[in-house]
Amino acid sequence: MTTDIDVAHAKIHRLSRLYLTLSRYDGERFPAELSTSVFQMQSGEVRTSMLIRDITERKRNEAQLAYLAQHDALTGLPNRLLLTDRLDLAVAQARRSGTLLALMFLDLDRFKQVNDLMGHELGDQVLHQAAQRLKACVRASDTLSRQGGDEFLLVLPDIGSPEAAVPVARKLLDALVMPFYLGDSELVLSGSIGIACYPEDGTDADSLLRNADAAMYVAKDLGRNCYQFYSPAMNERIRERLMLEIDLRRAIEGDQLFLAYQPQFDFAIQGVIGLEALARWQHPTLGLIPPDQFIPMAENSGLIVPIGAWVLETACRQQAAWMAEGLVDGPMAVNVSMCQFRQPDFIEKVTDALSRTGLPACHLELEVTESVFMQDLDRAMQTLEALRSLGVKLSIDDFGTGYSSLSHLKKLPIYRLKIDKSFIQGLPLDQENAAIADAIISMSKSLGLEVVAEGVETQEQARYLHSLECDAGQGYLFARPMAARECTDFLRDCAGATPVPY
């Protein structure tokens, strides 16, 4: 027997079907929310009500939230969450079908310097452009993801062999080395890629990610701008790297670090006019660790700040001792990293080091690279002016390898430029380096700056630089870096030696 309520429910059902066909006045369908009710009046009459709400905006917001939860806001690429889901799915499909897949881990080389030199806003523009270039290199079936920072992951499903990933890797690297144009600035970057393949290098997403990451670090160690396939030995290499960083932390407190000193010679008088302090690490089991191995590690981990503070005070104390003995009258040069330079208490640390060691400020020379004043010139100028007001001498190290302009040099309170050794190699026969060295020396003289050439190894180089009116040289021709005791003997010998003109 059909009741009035049954009839009402049937009516609502028909209206619901009608609701499904509702459209806007312009004919466009819209999402809606339907609320219905059936109730019986006291008179026995059955009534129905239906409320339809346009929830277009809510659905749009929900879709946007779902998109943001799975995509990188800067580049629009899938994020780590979505990449993990797709990689898990790709592994499962490869397992069922017996096919291969490759996972690439790509990291932009030295991108931290881009942020440090140009600021994070321009750094973000570079990341966005890089993402678009990389995306143009892959298939629709591939998944390109940004993991954060300057790291990207690429899933290549259903490849015939591991070698099939090679053309893709080369295409990605070629896309990155094309110049990036940011307003009036031009920037050249590169990338390093690690490749892990299923099932040989891992049978699940975690192992593939871990091994592709290990291969990427090996690519960086091999010179960057290249790709490397994973091999089991790489995990051991990464483990050794991590252990070495742990050992470096212990080395700071365990008296494993020491300073070597390399004299600087005046070309005209053939005498020592100063020295440079260079950090060295004597590992208890691995022996002497090259500075180009542990200094970048210290910079990346932040350990360069305590190491730099130790270098500064140790060098000042040694210079004060040599001056007291009458062995040297020039300044002691100490390298300052960008991280140190930007510490809020850097001026205080310099002042304290001079006070504790008794070294006159005019006998301390702080060497900075061009990068320290490229991002925030005004802030850098304040720090440099504060140092100069203390009486500390300031110089630019490795000049010619950065982005300095003549307008910057005119403003900086420096007294010396050090020509990078890469421009000294091959002199005087290397015409390109000869032209660069000549230009740097001529420019320096016009600005009233002294010039020191690094990496001088031959008499021919020394004579040529002297002919260009370069003031001084530093390199193996004159002396190798020496421990304090050996350098003391060297300085004593130099004090009684007769100069030999070029």
Tab-separated table of N, CA, C and O in Angstrom, residues 153-195:
chain	number	residue	atom	x	y	z
A	153	LEU	N	63.489	15.440	-8.510
A	153	LEU	CA	63.458	14.001	-8.757
A	153	LEU	C	62.682	13.736	-10.035
A	153	LEU	O	61.692	14.418	-10.328
A	154	LEU	N	63.123	12.736	-10.783
A	154	LEU	CA	62.446	12.363	-12.023
A	154	LEU	C	62.258	10.852	-12.054
A	154	LEU	O	63.235	10.099	-11.942
A	155	VAL	N	61.005	10.411	-12.212
A	155	VAL	CA	60.681	8.996	-12.344
A	155	VAL	C	60.479	8.687	-13.815
A	155	VAL	O	59.637	9.308	-14.476
A	156	LEU	N	61.261	7.739	-14.319
A	156	LEU	CA	61.143	7.300	-15.712
A	156	LEU	C	60.623	5.862	-15.711
A	156	LEU	O	61.409	4.918	-15.573
A	157	PRO	N	59.311	5.665	-15.869
A	157	PRO	CA	58.778	4.300	-15.857
A	157	PRO	C	58.960	3.602	-17.200
A	157	PRO	O	59.130	4.253	-18.238
A	158	ASP	N	58.958	2.286	-17.140
A	158	ASP	CA	58.918	1.458	-18.351
A	158	ASP	C	60.020	1.819	-19.336
A	158	ASP	O	59.777	2.185	-20.489
A	159	ILE	N	61.289	1.705	-18.875
A	159	ILE	CA	62.419	1.914	-19.778
A	159	ILE	C	62.971	0.551	-20.182
A	159	ILE	O	62.878	-0.420	-19.433
A	160	GLY	N	63.532	0.468	-21.361
A	160	GLY	CA	64.000	-0.808	-21.862
A	160	GLY	C	65.254	-1.307	-21.172
A	160	GLY	O	65.447	-2.514	-20.998
A	161	SER	N	66.141	-0.360	-20.759
A	161	SER	CA	67.398	-0.716	-20.121
A	161	SER	C	67.891	0.494	-19.340
A	161	SER	O	67.445	1.629	-19.588
A	162	PRO	N	68.810	0.308	-18.394
A	162	PRO	CA	69.352	1.461	-17.673
A	162	PRO	C	69.961	2.505	-18.606
A	162	PRO	O	69.869	3.709	-18.345
A	163	GLU	N	70.566	2.045	-19.697
A	163	GLU	CA	71.198	2.984	-20.631
A	163	GLU	C	70.192	3.933	-21.273
A	163	GLU	O	70.573	5.001	-21.775
A	164	ALA	N	68.911	3.547	-21.262
A	164	ALA	CA	67.891	4.422	-21.850
A	164	ALA	C	67.737	5.717	-21.069
A	164	ALA	O	67.187	6.702	-21.578
A	165	ALA	N	68.226	5.720	-19.828
A	165	ALA	CA	68.139	6.939	-19.018
A	165	ALA	C	69.215	7.954	-19.387
A	165	ALA	O	69.102	9.139	-19.059
A	166	VAL	N	70.266	7.512	-20.070
A	166	VAL	CA	71.401	8.390	-20.367
A	166	VAL	C	71.010	9.586	-21.244
A	166	VAL	O	71.346	10.730	-20.918
A	167	PRO	N	70.296	9.375	-22.377
A	167	PRO	CA	69.912	10.548	-23.190
A	167	PRO	C	69.075	11.558	-22.413
A	167	PRO	O	69.203	12.771	-22.639
A	168	VAL	N	68.232	11.058	-21.511
A	168	VAL	CA	67.406	11.973	-20.710
A	168	VAL	C	68.297	12.786	-19.776
A	168	VAL	O	68.132	14.007	-19.634
A	169	ALA	N	69.246	12.118	-19.115
A	169	ALA	CA	70.145	12.822	-18.201
A	169	ALA	C	70.936	13.900	-18.938
A	169	ALA	O	71.089	15.030	-18.453
A	170	ARG	N	71.446	13.555	-20.117
A	170	ARG	CA	72.200	14.537	-20.897
A	170	ARG	C	71.330	15.714	-21.318
A	170	ARG	O	71.769	16.873	-21.323
A	171	LYS	N	70.093	15.415	-21.659
A	171	LYS	CA	69.165	16.472	-22.070
A	171	LYS	C	68.883	17.430	-20.909
A	171	LYS	O	68.828	18.652	-21.084
A	172	LEU	N	68.731	16.875	-19.710
A	172	LEU	CA	68.494	17.703	-18.526
A	172	LEU	C	69.707	18.588	-18.243
A	172	LEU	O	69.558	19.783	-17.949
A	173	LEU	N	70.894	18.014	-18.303
A	173	LEU	CA	72.106	18.788	-18.032
A	173	LEU	C	72.304	19.884	-19.069
A	173	LEU	O	72.679	21.017	-18.730
A	174	ASP	N	72.039	19.580	-20.341
A	174	ASP	CA	72.172	20.590	-21.400
A	174	ASP	C	71.183	21.732	-21.203
A	174	ASP	O	71.499	22.894	-21.495
A	175	ALA	N	69.994	21.399	-20.698
A	175	ALA	CA	68.981	22.439	-20.482
A	175	ALA	C	69.403	23.410	-19.386
A	175	ALA	O	69.071	24.604	-19.438
A	176	LEU	N	70.144	22.911	-18.401
A	176	LEU	CA	70.520	23.758	-17.268
A	176	LEU	C	71.700	24.671	-17.570
A	176	LEU	O	71.825	25.739	-16.960
A	177	VAL	N	72.591	24.266	-18.459
A	177	VAL	CA	73.783	25.083	-18.693
A	177	VAL	C	73.512	26.272	-19.599
A	177	VAL	O	74.371	27.156	-19.723
A	178	MET	N	72.341	26.327	-20.214
A	178	MET	CA	71.983	27.523	-20.979
A	178	MET	C	71.825	28.697	-20.017
A	178	MET	O	71.297	28.533	-18.916
A	179	PRO	N	72.267	29.889	-20.381
A	179	PRO	CA	72.220	31.027	-19.450
A	179	PRO	C	70.803	31.330	-18.960
A	179	PRO	O	69.825	31.205	-19.704
A	180	PHE	N	70.719	31.730	-17.696
A	180	PHE	CA	69.476	32.220	-17.109
A	180	PHE	C	69.535	33.743	-17.131
A	180	PHE	O	70.520	34.340	-16.686
A	181	TYR	N	68.482	34.361	-17.630
A	181	TYR	CA	68.431	35.817	-17.712
A	181	TYR	C	67.460	36.345	-16.674
A	181	TYR	O	66.276	36.016	-16.663
A	182	LEU	N	67.993	37.178	-15.766
A	182	LEU	CA	67.209	37.745	-14.672
A	182	LEU	C	67.340	39.261	-14.746
A	182	LEU	O	68.241	39.846	-14.160
A	183	GLY	N	66.422	39.881	-15.471
A	183	GLY	CA	66.538	41.320	-15.682
A	183	GLY	C	67.777	41.618	-16.500
A	183	GLY	O	67.952	41.112	-17.609
A	184	ASP	N	68.678	42.414	-15.933
A	184	ASP	CA	69.918	42.755	-16.628
A	184	ASP	C	71.041	41.769	-16.321
A	184	ASP	O	72.150	41.911	-16.844
A	185	SER	N	70.768	40.788	-15.458
A	185	SER	CA	71.803	39.838	-15.047
A	185	SER	C	71.722	38.552	-15.863
A	185	SER	O	70.648	38.137	-16.291
A	186	GLU	N	72.883	37.952	-16.058
A	186	GLU	CA	72.973	36.662	-16.745
A	186	GLU	C	73.682	35.688	-15.821
A	186	GLU	O	74.727	36.006	-15.249
A	187	LEU	N	73.107	34.506	-15.665
A	187	LEU	CA	73.636	33.517	-14.729
A	187	LEU	C	73.780	32.183	-15.441
A	187	LEU	O	72.890	31.768	-16.185
A	188	VAL	N	74.908	31.513	-15.218
A	188	VAL	CA	75.141	30.188	-15.785
A	188	VAL	C	75.228	29.180	-14.652
A	188	VAL	O	76.002	29.362	-13.707
A	189	LEU	N	74.428	28.120	-14.739
A	189	LEU	CA	74.399	27.074	-13.726
A	189	LEU	C	74.690	25.722	-14.356
A	189	LEU	O	74.823	25.593	-15.576
A	190	SER	N	74.750	24.733	-13.511
A	190	SER	CA	74.861	23.355	-13.975
A	190	SER	C	74.170	22.469	-12.954
A	190	SER	O	73.711	22.949	-11.921
A	191	GLY	N	74.086	21.189	-13.257
A	191	GLY	CA	73.435	20.256	-12.349
A	191	GLY	C	74.224	18.966	-12.232
A	191	GLY	O	75.058	18.640	-13.086
A	192	SER	N	73.973	18.238	-11.155
A	192	SER	CA	74.563	16.911	-10.952
A	192	SER	C	73.423	15.920	-10.761
A	192	SER	O	72.468	16.201	-10.029
A	193	ILE	N	73.532	14.765	-11.426
A	193	ILE	CA	72.437	13.795	-11.442
A	193	ILE	C	72.930	12.438	-10.964
A	193	ILE	O	73.975	11.944	-11.413
A	194	GLY	N	72.174	11.834	-10.055
A	194	GLY	CA	72.393	10.456	-9.645
A	194	GLY	C	71.249	9.601	-10.157
A	194	GLY	O	70.088	10.021	-10.124
A	195	ILE	N	71.558	8.398	-10.645
A	195	ILE	CA	70.547	7.530	-11.251
A	195	ILE	C	70.539	6.178	-10.555
A	195	ILE	O	71.595	5.546	-10.403
